[in-house]
Amino acid sequence: MASPEIEALTQALSRLPGLGPRSARRAVLHLLKRREGAMEPLLRALEAVNERLVTCATCGNVDTVDPCGICADPRRDPRALCVVEDVSDLWALDKSRLFPGRFHVLGGRLSALEGVRPEDLTIDALVARLEQGGIDEVVLAMNATLEGQTTAHYLAERLERFPIRLTQLAHGVPVGGELDYLDEGTLAQALRARRPVG
């Protein structure tokens, strides 16, 4: 039986996404066995992030500086803006290194069931960024859910007055996907988005 402190650490770790009670116990045991090599650097890193964590006033990313590293990067194309639902989506797209522009985090998606309205998201801040000018393309990178597509449709209506190229991520058959394993919605979207061969 572990001490209350160790049990509290295990409970705290088990609340993290992807970690259940058993995985949290293994992580705690690893940290305890490698106190100097694993626990102390982890503690220092957590303390440093906790002390300096801020939300970027420009895009909504979380970082330890404001503006964030993406917004401050002069190599980024300021004319291209990718709108995402959450910071995790921004990090996933940025990790791919396929989008050369900047980002805007909405902070969620429209959802009547959850009571999320347009004023609950950073849509007004997005409109203000476009009103400043200098943006040629806005990519709507919403998740392929009903709420994500509702949000993309709402944004398309709000942004239609701007002289920009408005695009969205393609949806359909994933690379390596087999047709008989795909749901009807994915197949329907793939058929609607078909393109010429060659």
Coordinates of N, CA, C and O in Angstrom, one line a residue:
M1 N 0.8 -1.2 0.0 CA 0.0 0.0 0.0 C 0.9 1.2 0.0 O 1.8 1.4 0.8
A2 N 0.6 2.2 -0.9 CA 1.4 3.4 -1.0 C 1.0 4.4 0.0 O -0.1 4.4 0.5
S3 N 1.9 5.4 0.2 CA 1.6 6.5 1.1 C 0.5 7.4 0.5 O 0.3 7.3 -0.7
P4 N -0.2 8.2 1.3 CA -1.2 9.1 0.8 C -0.7 10.0 -0.3 O -1.3 10.3 -1.3
E5 N 0.6 10.5 -0.2 CA 1.2 11.4 -1.2 C 1.4 10.7 -2.5 O 1.1 11.2 -3.6
I6 N 1.9 9.4 -2.4 CA 2.1 8.7 -3.7 C 0.8 8.3 -4.3 O 0.6 8.4 -5.5
E7 N -0.2 8.0 -3.5 CA -1.5 7.7 -4.0 C -2.1 8.9 -4.6 O -2.8 8.8 -5.7
A8 N -1.9 10.1 -4.0 CA -2.4 11.3 -4.6 C -1.8 11.6 -6.0 O -2.4 12.1 -6.9
L9 N -0.5 11.3 -6.1 CA 0.2 11.5 -7.4 C -0.3 10.6 -8.4 O -0.6 11.0 -9.6
T10 N -0.6 9.3 -8.0 CA -1.1 8.4 -8.9 C -2.5 8.8 -9.4 O -2.8 8.7 -10.6
Q11 N -3.3 9.3 -8.5 CA -4.7 9.7 -8.8 C -4.6 10.9 -9.8 O -5.4 11.0 -10.7
A12 N -3.7 11.9 -9.5 CA -3.5 13.0 -10.4 C -3.1 12.6 -11.8 O -3.7 13.1 -12.8
L13 N -2.2 11.7 -11.9 CA -1.7 11.3 -13.2 C -2.8 10.5 -13.9 O -3.0 10.6 -15.2
S14 N -3.7 9.7 -13.2 CA -4.7 8.9 -13.8 C -5.8 9.8 -14.5 O -6.6 9.3 -15.3
R15 N -5.9 11.1 -14.1 CA -6.9 12.0 -14.7 C -6.4 12.6 -16.0 O -7.2 13.2 -16.7
L16 N -5.1 12.3 -16.4 CA -4.6 12.8 -17.6 C -5.2 12.0 -18.8 O -5.4 10.8 -18.6
P17 N -5.4 12.6 -19.9 CA -5.9 11.8 -21.1 C -5.0 10.7 -21.5 O -3.7 10.9 -21.5
G18 N -5.5 9.6 -21.7 CA -4.7 8.4 -22.2 C -4.1 7.6 -21.0 O -3.4 6.6 -21.3
L19 N -4.2 8.1 -19.8 CA -3.7 7.4 -18.7 C -4.8 6.9 -17.8 O -5.5 7.7 -17.2
G20 N -4.9 5.6 -17.6 CA -5.8 5.1 -16.6 C -5.1 4.8 -15.3 O -3.9 5.1 -15.2
P21 N -5.8 4.2 -14.4 CA -5.1 3.9 -13.1 C -3.9 3.1 -13.2 O -2.9 3.3 -12.5
R22 N -3.9 2.0 -14.0 CA -2.8 1.1 -14.1 C -1.6 1.8 -14.8 O -0.4 1.7 -14.3
S23 N -1.8 2.6 -15.8 CA -0.8 3.3 -16.5 C -0.2 4.4 -15.6 O 1.0 4.6 -15.5
A24 N -1.0 5.0 -14.8 CA -0.6 6.0 -13.8 C 0.3 5.4 -12.8 O 1.4 6.0 -12.4
R25 N -0.1 4.2 -12.3 CA 0.8 3.5 -11.3 C 2.1 3.2 -11.9 O 3.2 3.4 -11.2
R26 N 2.2 2.7 -13.1 CA 3.5 2.4 -13.8 C 4.3 3.7 -13.9 O 5.5 3.6 -13.7
A27 N 3.7 4.8 -14.3 CA 4.4 6.0 -14.5 C 5.0 6.5 -13.1 O 6.1 6.9 -13.0
V28 N 4.2 6.4 -12.1 CA 4.6 6.8 -10.7 C 5.8 5.9 -10.3 O 6.8 6.4 -9.8
L29 N 5.7 4.6 -10.5 CA 6.8 3.7 -10.1 C 8.1 4.1 -10.9 O 9.2 4.0 -10.4
H30 N 7.9 4.4 -12.2 CA 9.1 4.8 -13.0 C 9.7 6.0 -12.4 O 10.9 6.1 -12.3
L31 N 8.9 7.0 -12.1 CA 9.4 8.3 -11.5 C 10.1 8.0 -10.2 O 11.1 8.6 -9.9
L32 N 9.5 7.2 -9.3 CA 10.1 6.9 -8.0 C 11.5 6.2 -8.2 O 12.4 6.5 -7.4
K33 N 11.5 5.3 -9.1 CA 12.8 4.5 -9.3 C 13.9 5.4 -9.9 O 15.1 5.1 -9.7
R34 N 13.5 6.3 -10.7 CA 14.5 7.2 -11.3 C 14.3 8.7 -10.9 O 14.0 9.5 -11.7
R35 N 14.4 8.8 -9.6 CA 14.1 10.2 -9.1 C 14.9 11.3 -9.6 O 14.4 12.3 -10.1
E36 N 16.2 11.1 -9.7 CA 17.1 12.2 -10.2 C 17.0 12.3 -11.7 O 17.0 13.4 -12.2
G37 N 16.9 11.2 -12.4 CA 16.9 11.2 -13.9 C 15.5 11.5 -14.5 O 15.5 12.0 -15.6
A38 N 14.5 11.3 -13.8 CA 13.1 11.5 -14.4 C 12.2 12.4 -13.6 O 11.6 13.3 -14.1
M39 N 12.1 12.2 -12.3 CA 11.2 13.0 -11.5 C 11.6 14.4 -11.3 O 10.8 15.4 -11.5
E40 N 12.9 14.7 -11.0 CA 13.3 16.0 -10.8 C 13.3 16.9 -12.1 O 12.8 18.0 -12.0
P41 N 13.7 16.4 -13.2 CA 13.6 17.2 -14.4 C 12.1 17.4 -14.8 O 11.7 18.5 -15.3
L42 N 11.2 16.4 -14.5 CA 9.8 16.6 -14.8 C 9.2 17.7 -13.9 O 8.5 18.6 -14.3
L43 N 9.6 17.7 -12.6 CA 9.2 18.7 -11.7 C 9.6 20.1 -12.1 O 8.8 21.1 -12.1
R44 N 10.9 20.2 -12.5 CA 11.4 21.5 -13.0 C 10.6 22.0 -14.2 O 10.3 23.2 -14.3
A45 N 10.4 21.1 -15.1 CA 9.7 21.5 -16.4 C 8.3 21.9 -16.1 O 7.8 22.9 -16.6
L46 N 7.6 21.2 -15.2 CA 6.2 21.5 -14.8 C 6.1 22.9 -14.1 O 5.3 23.7 -14.4
E47 N 7.1 23.1 -13.2 CA 7.1 24.4 -12.5 C 7.4 25.6 -13.5 O 6.7 26.6 -13.4
A48 N 8.3 25.4 -14.4 CA 8.7 26.4 -15.4 C 7.5 26.8 -16.3 O 7.1 27.9 -16.5
V49 N 6.8 25.7 -16.8 CA 5.6 26.0 -17.6 C 4.5 26.6 -16.8 O 3.8 27.6 -17.3
N50 N 4.3 26.1 -15.6 CA 3.2 26.7 -14.7 C 3.4 28.1 -14.5 O 2.5 28.9 -14.4
E51 N 4.7 28.6 -14.3 CA 5.0 29.9 -13.9 C 4.8 30.9 -15.2 O 4.5 32.0 -15.0
R52 N 5.1 30.3 -16.4 CA 5.2 31.2 -17.5 C 4.1 31.0 -18.6 O 4.0 31.7 -19.6
L53 N 3.2 30.1 -18.3 CA 2.1 29.7 -19.3 C 1.2 30.9 -19.6 O 0.7 31.5 -18.6
V54 N 1.0 31.2 -20.9 CA 0.1 32.3 -21.3 C -0.6 31.9 -22.5 O -0.2 31.0 -23.2
T55 N -1.8 32.6 -22.7 CA -2.5 32.4 -24.0 C -2.1 33.5 -24.9 O -2.1 34.7 -24.5
C56 N -1.8 33.2 -26.2 CA -1.4 34.2 -27.1 C -2.5 35.1 -27.4 O -3.6 34.6 -27.8
A57 N -2.3 36.4 -27.3 CA -3.4 37.3 -27.5 C -3.8 37.4 -29.0 O -4.9 37.9 -29.3
T58 N -2.9 37.0 -29.9 CA -3.2 37.1 -31.3 C -4.0 35.9 -31.8 O -5.0 36.1 -32.5
C59 N -3.5 34.7 -31.5 CA -4.1 33.5 -32.1 C -4.9 32.6 -31.2 O -5.6 31.7 -31.6
G60 N -4.6 32.6 -29.9 CA -5.2 31.8 -28.9 C -4.4 30.5 -28.6 O -4.8 29.7 -27.8
N61 N -3.2 30.4 -29.1 CA -2.3 29.3 -28.8 C -1.8 29.4 -27.3 O -1.9 30.5 -26.8
V62 N -1.4 28.3 -26.7 CA -0.8 28.4 -25.4 C 0.7 28.2 -25.6 O 1.1 27.4 -26.3
D63 N 1.4 29.1 -24.9 CA 2.9 29.1 -25.0 C 3.4 29.7 -23.7 O 2.7 30.1 -22.8
T64 N 4.7 29.9 -23.7 CA 5.3 30.6 -22.5 C 5.7 32.0 -22.9 O 6.3 32.7 -22.1
V65 N 5.4 32.5 -24.1 CA 5.6 33.8 -24.5 C 4.3 34.3 -25.3 O 3.6 33.6 -25.8
D66 N 4.2 35.7 -25.3 CA 3.0 36.3 -26.0 C 3.6 37.5 -26.8 O 4.1 38.4 -26.1
P67 N 3.5 37.5 -28.1 CA 2.9 36.5 -28.9 C 3.6 35.2 -28.9 O 4.8 35.1 -28.7
C68 N 2.9 34.1 -29.3 CA 3.5 32.8 -29.3 C 4.6 32.6 -30.3 O 4.7 33.5 -31.2
G69 N 5.3 31.5 -30.3 CA 6.4 31.3 -31.2 C 5.9 31.2 -32.7 O 6.6 31.6 -33.6
I70 N 4.7 30.8 -32.9 CA 4.2 30.7 -34.3 C 3.9 32.1 -34.8 O 4.3 32.5 -35.9
C71 N 3.2 32.9 -34.0 CA 2.8 34.3 -34.4 C 4.1 35.1 -34.6 O 4.1 36.1 -35.4
A72 N 5.1 34.9 -33.8 CA 6.3 35.7 -33.8 C 7.3 35.2 -34.9 O 8.3 36.0 -35.2
D73 N 7.1 34.1 -35.5 CA 8.0 33.5 -36.5 C 7.9 34.3 -37.8 O 6.9 34.3 -38.5
P74 N 9.0 35.0 -38.2 CA 9.0 35.8 -39.4 C 8.9 35.0 -40.7 O 8.6 35.5 -41.8
R75 N 9.2 33.7 -40.6 CA 9.2 32.8 -41.8 C 7.8 32.3 -42.1 O 7.5 31.8 -43.2
R76 N 6.8 32.6 -41.2 CA 5.4 32.2 -41.5 C 4.8 33.2 -42.4 O 5.0 34.4 -42.4
D77 N 3.9 32.6 -43.3 CA 3.2 33.5 -44.3 C 2.1 34.2 -43.6 O 1.1 33.5 -43.3
P78 N 2.1 35.5 -43.4 CA 1.1 36.2 -42.7 C -0.2 36.3 -43.6 O -1.3 36.7 -43.1
R79 N -0.2 36.0 -44.9 CA -1.3 36.1 -45.7 C -2.2 34.8 -45.6 O -3.4 34.8 -46.1
A80 N -1.7 33.7 -45.0 CA -2.5 32.5 -44.9 C -2.8 32.2 -43.4 O -2.0 32.3 -42.6
L81 N -4.1 32.0 -43.2 CA -4.6 31.8 -41.8 C -5.4 30.5 -41.7 O -6.3 30.3 -42.5
C82 N -5.1 29.6 -40.8 CA -5.8 28.4 -40.6 C -6.6 28.5 -39.3 O -6.0 28.7 -38.2
V83 N -7.9 28.3 -39.4 CA -8.8 28.4 -38.2 C -9.0 27.0 -37.7 O -9.5 26.1 -38.5
V84 N -8.7 26.7 -36.4 CA -8.9 25.4 -35.8 C -9.8 25.6 -34.6 O -10.0 26.7 -34.0
E85 N -10.4 24.4 -34.2 CA -11.3 24.4 -33.0 C -10.5 24.6 -31.7 O -10.9 25.3 -30.8
D86 N -9.4 23.9 -31.5 CA -8.7 23.9 -30.3 C -7.2 23.9 -30.5 O -6.7 23.6 -31.5
V87 N -6.5 24.2 -29.4 CA -5.0 24.2 -29.4 C -4.4 22.9 -29.8 O -3.4 22.8 -30.6
S88 N -5.1 21.8 -29.5 CA -4.5 20.4 -29.9 C -4.6 20.3 -31.4 O -3.7 19.7 -32.0
D89 N -5.6 20.9 -32.0 CA -5.7 20.9 -33.5 C -4.5 21.7 -34.1 O -3.9 21.3 -35.1
L90 N -4.3 22.8 -33.5 CA -3.2 23.7 -34.0 C -1.9 22.9 -33.9 O -1.1 22.9 -34.8
W91 N -1.6 22.3 -32.7 CA -0.3 21.6 -32.5 C -0.2 20.4 -33.5 O 0.9 20.2 -34.1
A92 N -1.3 19.7 -33.8 CA -1.3 18.6 -34.7 C -0.9 19.1 -36.1 O -0.1 18.5 -36.8
L93 N -1.6 20.2 -36.6 CA -1.3 20.7 -37.9 C 0.1 21.3 -38.0 O 0.8 21.1 -39.0
D94 N 0.5 22.0 -37.0 CA 1.8 22.6 -37.0 C 2.9 21.5 -37.0 O 4.0 21.7 -37.6
K95 N 2.7 20.4 -36.3 CA 3.7 19.4 -36.2 C 3.9 18.7 -37.6 O 5.0 18.3 -38.0
S96 N 2.9 18.8 -38.5 CA 3.0 18.2 -39.8 C 3.9 19.1 -40.7 O 4.4 18.6 -41.7
R97 N 4.1 20.3 -40.3 CA 4.9 21.3 -41.1 C 4.4 21.5 -42.5 O 5.2 21.8 -43.4
L98 N 3.1 21.2 -42.8 CA 2.6 21.3 -44.1 C 1.9 22.7 -44.3 O 1.7 23.1 -45.5
F99 N 1.5 23.4 -43.3 CA 0.9 24.7 -43.4 C 1.9 25.8 -43.1 O 2.3 25.9 -42.0
P100 N 2.2 26.6 -44.1 CA 3.2 27.7 -43.9 C 2.7 28.9 -43.2 O 3.5 29.8 -42.9
G101 N 1.4 29.1 -43.0 CA 0.9 30.3 -42.5 C 0.8 30.3 -41.0 O 1.5 29.7 -40.2
R102 N -0.2 31.2 -40.5 CA -0.5 31.3 -39.1 C -1.8 30.7 -38.7 O -2.5 30.3 -39.6
F103 N -2.2 30.7 -37.4 CA -3.3 30.0 -37.0 C -4.3 31.0 -36.2 O -3.9 32.1 -35.8
H104 N -5.5 30.5 -36.0 CA -6.5 31.1 -35.1 C -7.2 30.0 -34.4 O -7.9 29.2 -35.1
V105 N -7.2 30.0 -33.1 CA -7.9 29.0 -32.3 C -9.3 29.6 -31.8 O -9.3 30.6 -31.2
L106 N -10.3 28.9 -32.2 CA -11.7 29.3 -31.8 C -12.0 29.1 -30.4 O -12.8 29.7 -29.8
G107 N -11.4 28.1 -29.8 CA -11.7 27.7 -28.4 C -12.9 26.8 -28.3 O -13.5 26.7 -27.2
G108 N -13.2 26.1 -29.3 CA -14.3 25.1 -29.3 C -15.0 25.1 -30.6 O -14.5 25.6 -31.6
R109 N -16.3 24.6 -30.6 CA -17.1 24.5 -31.8 C -18.5 24.8 -31.4 O -18.9 24.5 -30.2
L110 N -19.3 25.3 -32.3 CA -20.7 25.5 -32.0 C -21.4 24.2 -31.7 O -21.2 23.2 -32.3
S111 N -22.2 24.2 -30.7 CA -23.0 23.1 -30.3 C -24.2 23.5 -29.5 O -24.1 24.0 -28.4
A112 N -25.4 23.2 -30.1 CA -26.6 23.6 -29.4 C -26.8 22.7 -28.2 O -27.3 23.2 -27.1
L113 N -26.4 21.4 -28.3 CA -26.6 20.5 -27.1 C -25.7 20.9 -25.9 O -26.2 20.8 -24.8
E114 N -24.5 21.4 -26.2 CA -23.7 21.8 -25.1 C -23.8 23.3 -24.8 O -23.1 23.8 -23.9
G115 N -24.7 24.0 -25.5 CA -24.9 25.4 -25.2 C -23.8 26.3 -25.7 O -23.6 27.4 -25.1
V116 N -23.0 25.9 -26.6 CA -21.9 26.8 -27.1 C -22.4 27.6 -28.3 O -22.8 27.1 -29.3
R117 N -22.4 28.9 -28.1 CA -22.9 29.8 -29.1 C -21.8 30.6 -29.7 O -20.6 30.5 -29.2
P118 N -22.0 31.3 -30.8 CA -20.9 32.0 -31.5 C -20.2 33.0 -30.6 O -19.0 33.1 -30.7
E119 N -20.9 33.6 -29.7 CA -20.2 34.6 -28.8 C -19.3 33.9 -27.8 O -18.5 34.5 -27.1
D120 N -19.5 32.6 -27.6 CA -18.6 31.8 -26.7 C -17.2 31.5 -27.3 O -16.3 31.0 -26.6
L121 N -17.1 31.6 -28.6 CA -15.9 31.3 -29.4 C -15.2 32.6 -29.7 O -15.8 33.7 -29.6
T122 N -14.0 32.6 -30.3 CA -13.2 33.8 -30.6 C -13.5 34.2 -32.1 O -12.6 34.6 -32.8
I123 N -14.7 34.1 -32.5 CA -15.1 34.5 -33.9 C -14.9 36.0 -34.1 O -14.5 36.4 -35.1
D124 N -15.3 36.8 -33.1 CA -15.2 38.2 -33.3 C -13.7 38.6 -33.4 O -13.4 39.5 -34.2
A125 N -12.8 37.9 -32.7 CA -11.4 38.2 -32.8 C -10.9 37.8 -34.2 O -10.0 38.5 -34.8
L126 N -11.4 36.7 -34.8 CA -11.1 36.3 -36.1 C -11.5 37.3 -37.1 O -10.7 37.7 -38.0
V127 N -12.7 37.8 -37.0 CA -13.2 38.9 -37.9 C -12.4 40.1 -37.8 O -12.0 40.7 -38.8
A128 N -12.0 40.5 -36.5 CA -11.1 41.7 -36.4 C -9.8 41.5 -37.0 O -9.2 42.4 -37.6
R129 N -9.2 40.2 -37.0 CA -7.9 40.0 -37.7 C -8.1 40.2 -39.2 O -7.2 40.7 -39.9
L130 N -9.2 39.7 -39.8 CA -9.5 39.9 -41.2 C -9.7 41.4 -41.6 O -9.3 41.8 -42.6
E131 N -10.3 42.1 -40.7 CA -10.6 43.5 -40.9 C -9.3 44.3 -41.0 O -9.2 45.4 -41.7
Q132 N -8.2 43.9 -40.3 CA -6.9 44.5 -40.4 C -6.3 44.4 -41.8 O -5.4 45.2 -42.1
G133 N -6.8 43.4 -42.6 CA -6.2 43.3 -43.9 C -4.9 42.4 -43.9 O -4.4 42.0 -42.9
G134 N -4.5 42.1 -45.1 CA -3.2 41.4 -45.3 C -3.4 39.9 -45.3 O -2.4 39.2 -45.5
I135 N -4.6 39.4 -45.2 CA -4.9 37.9 -45.2 C -5.6 37.6 -46.5 O -6.6 38.2 -46.9
D136 N -5.0 36.7 -47.3 CA -5.5 36.3 -48.6 C -6.3 35.0 -48.6 O -7.3 34.9 -49.4
E137 N -6.0 34.1 -47.7 CA -6.7 32.8 -47.6 C -6.9 32.5 -46.2 O -6.1 32.6 -45.3
V138 N -8.1 31.9 -45.9 CA -8.5 31.4 -44.6 C -8.9 29.9 -44.8 O -9.8 29.6 -45.7
V139 N -8.2 29.0 -44.1 CA -8.5 27.6 -44.2 C -9.3 27.2 -43.0 O -8.8 27.4 -41.9
L140 N -10.5 26.7 -43.2 CA -11.3 26.2 -42.1 C -11.0 24.8 -41.8 O -11.3 23.9 -42.6
A141 N -10.2 24.6 -40.8 CA -9.8 23.2 -40.4 C -10.6 22.7 -39.2 O -10.0 22.3 -38.2
M142 N -11.9 22.6 -39.5 CA -12.8 22.0 -38.4 C -12.7 20.5 -38.5 O -12.5 19.9 -39.5
N143 N -13.0 19.9 -37.3 CA -13.1 18.5 -37.3 C -14.3 18.0 -38.1 O -15.3 18.7 -38.3
A144 N -14.3 16.8 -38.6 CA -15.3 16.2 -39.5 C -16.4 15.6 -38.6 O -16.8 14.5 -38.8
T145 N -17.0 16.5 -37.7 CA -18.1 16.1 -36.9 C -19.3 17.0 -37.3 O -19.1 18.0 -38.0
L146 N -20.5 16.7 -36.9 CA -21.6 17.6 -37.2 C -21.4 19.0 -36.6 O -21.6 19.9 -37.3
E147 N -20.9 19.1 -35.4 CA -20.7 20.4 -34.8 C -19.5 21.1 -35.5 O -19.6 22.3 -35.7
G148 N -18.5 20.4 -35.9 CA -17.4 21.0 -36.7 C -17.8 21.5 -38.0 O -17.5 22.7 -38.4
Q149 N -18.7 20.8 -38.7 CA -19.2 21.2 -40.0 C -20.2 22.4 -39.8 O -20.2 23.3 -40.7
T150 N -20.9 22.4 -38.8 CA -21.9 23.5 -38.5 C -21.0 24.8 -38.2 O -21.4 25.8 -38.7
T151 N -20.0 24.6 -37.5 CA -19.1 25.8 -37.2 C -18.5 26.3 -38.5 O -18.4 27.5 -38.7
A152 N -18.0 25.4 -39.3 CA -17.4 25.8 -40.6 C -18.4 26.5 -41.5 O -18.1 27.6 -42.1
H153 N -19.6 26.0 -41.5 CA -20.7 26.7 -42.3 C -21.0 28.1 -41.8 O -21.1 29.1 -42.5
Y154 N -21.1 28.2 -40.4 CA -21.3 29.5 -39.8 C -20.2 30.5 -40.1 O -20.5 31.6 -40.5
L155 N -19.0 30.0 -40.0 CA -17.8 30.9 -40.3 C -17.8 31.3 -41.8 O -17.5 32.5 -42.1
A156 N -18.2 30.4 -42.7 CA -18.2 30.7 -44.1 C -19.2 31.9 -44.3 O -18.9 32.8 -45.1
E157 N -20.3 31.8 -43.7 CA -21.3 32.9 -43.8 C -20.8 34.2 -43.2 O -21.0 35.3 -43.8
R158 N -20.1 34.2 -42.1 CA -19.6 35.4 -41.4 C -18.5 36.0 -42.2 O -18.3 37.2 -42.2
L159 N -17.7 35.2 -42.9 CA -16.5 35.7 -43.6 C -16.7 36.0 -45.1 O -15.8 36.4 -45.8
E160 N -17.9 35.7 -45.6 CA -18.1 35.9 -47.0 C -18.0 37.3 -47.5 O -17.7 37.5 -48.7
R161 N -18.0 38.3 -46.7 CA -17.9 39.7 -47.1 C -16.4 40.1 -47.3 O -16.2 41.2 -47.9
F162 N -15.5 39.3 -46.9 CA -14.1 39.6 -47.0 C -13.6 39.1 -48.4 O -13.9 38.0 -48.8
P163 N -12.7 39.9 -49.0 CA -12.1 39.5 -50.3 C -11.0 38.5 -50.1 O -9.8 38.8 -50.3
I164 N -11.3 37.3 -49.6 CA -10.3 36.3 -49.3 C -10.7 35.0 -50.0 O -11.9 34.8 -50.5
R165 N -9.8 34.1 -50.1 CA -10.0 32.7 -50.6 C -10.3 31.9 -49.4 O -9.5 31.7 -48.5
L166 N -11.6 31.4 -49.4 CA -12.0 30.6 -48.2 C -12.0 29.1 -48.6 O -12.7 28.7 -49.5
T167 N -11.2 28.3 -47.9 CA -11.1 26.9 -48.2 C -11.3 26.1 -46.9 O -11.3 26.6 -45.8
Q168 N -11.5 24.8 -47.1 CA -11.5 23.9 -45.9 C -10.8 22.6 -46.2 O -10.5 22.3 -47.3
L169 N -10.5 21.9 -45.1 CA -9.7 20.7 -45.3 C -10.6 19.7 -46.1 O -11.8 19.6 -45.9
A170 N -10.0 18.8 -46.8 CA -10.7 17.8 -47.6 C -11.1 16.7 -46.6 O -10.4 16.4 -45.6
H171 N -12.2 16.0 -46.9 CA -12.7 14.9 -46.1 C -12.9 13.8 -47.0 O -13.2 13.9 -48.2
G172 N -12.8 12.6 -46.5 CA -13.1 11.4 -47.3 C -12.3 10.2 -46.9 O -12.1 10.0 -45.7
V173 N -11.9 9.4 -47.9 CA -11.3 8.1 -47.6 C -9.8 8.4 -47.1 O -9.1 9.1 -47.8
P174 N -9.5 7.9 -45.9 CA -8.1 8.1 -45.4 C -7.1 7.3 -46.2 O -7.5 6.2 -46.7
V175 N -5.9 7.7 -46.2 CA -4.8 6.9 -46.8 C -4.7 5.6 -46.1 O -4.7 5.5 -44.9
G176 N -4.8 4.5 -46.8 CA -4.7 3.2 -46.2 C -6.1 2.7 -45.8 O -6.2 1.6 -45.3
G177 N -7.1 3.5 -46.0 CA -8.5 3.1 -45.6 C -9.1 2.1 -46.6 O -8.8 2.2 -47.8
E178 N -9.9 1.2 -46.2 CA -10.5 0.2 -47.0 C -12.0 0.6 -47.0 O -12.6 0.8 -46.0
L179 N -12.6 0.6 -48.2 CA -14.0 1.1 -48.4 C -15.0 0.3 -47.5 O -15.9 1.0 -46.9
D180 N -14.8 -1.0 -47.4 CA -15.9 -1.7 -46.6 C -15.8 -1.5 -45.1 O -16.7 -1.8 -44.4
Y181 N -14.8 -0.8 -44.6 CA -14.7 -0.4 -43.2 C -15.1 1.0 -42.9 O -15.2 1.4 -41.8
L182 N -15.4 1.8 -44.0 CA -15.8 3.2 -43.8 C -17.3 3.4 -43.5 O -18.1 2.6 -44.1
D183 N -17.6 4.4 -42.7 CA -19.0 4.6 -42.5 C -19.6 5.4 -43.7 O -18.9 5.9 -44.5
E184 N -21.0 5.4 -43.7 CA -21.7 6.0 -44.8 C -21.4 7.5 -45.0 O -21.3 8.0 -46.1
G185 N -21.2 8.2 -43.9 CA -20.9 9.6 -44.0 C -19.6 9.9 -44.6 O -19.4 10.8 -45.4
T186 N -18.6 9.1 -44.3 CA -17.2 9.3 -44.9 C -17.3 8.9 -46.4 O -16.7 9.7 -47.2
L187 N -18.0 7.9 -46.7 CA -18.1 7.5 -48.1 C -18.9 8.6 -48.9 O -18.5 8.9 -50.0
A188 N -19.9 9.1 -48.3 CA -20.7 10.2 -49.0 C -19.8 11.4 -49.2 O -19.8 12.0 -50.3
Q189 N -19.0 11.8 -48.2 CA -18.2 13.0 -48.4 C -17.1 12.7 -49.4 O -16.8 13.6 -50.2
A190 N -16.6 11.5 -49.5 CA -15.5 11.1 -50.4 C -16.1 11.2 -51.9 O -15.4 11.7 -52.8
L191 N -17.3 10.7 -52.0 CA -18.0 10.8 -53.3 C -18.2 12.2 -53.8 O -18.0 12.6 -54.9
R192 N -18.7 13.1 -52.8 CA -19.0 14.5 -53.2 C -17.7 15.2 -53.5 O -17.7 16.1 -54.3
A193 N -16.6 14.8 -52.9 CA -15.3 15.6 -53.1 C -14.5 14.9 -54.2 O -13.3 15.2 -54.3
R194 N -15.0 14.0 -55.0 CA -14.2 13.3 -56.0 C -13.7 14.3 -57.0 O -14.2 15.4 -57.2
R195 N -12.5 14.0 -57.6 CA -11.9 14.9 -58.6 C -11.4 14.0 -59.8 O -11.2 12.8 -59.7
P196 N -11.0 14.7 -60.9 CA -10.6 14.0 -62.1 C -9.3 13.3 -61.8 O -8.4 13.7 -61.0
V197 N -9.0 12.2 -62.5 CA -7.8 11.4 -62.3 C -6.8 12.0 -63.2 O -7.1 12.4 -64.4
G198 N -5.6 12.1 -62.8 CA -4.5 12.6 -63.6 C -4.1 13.9 -63.2 O -3.3 14.6 -63.2

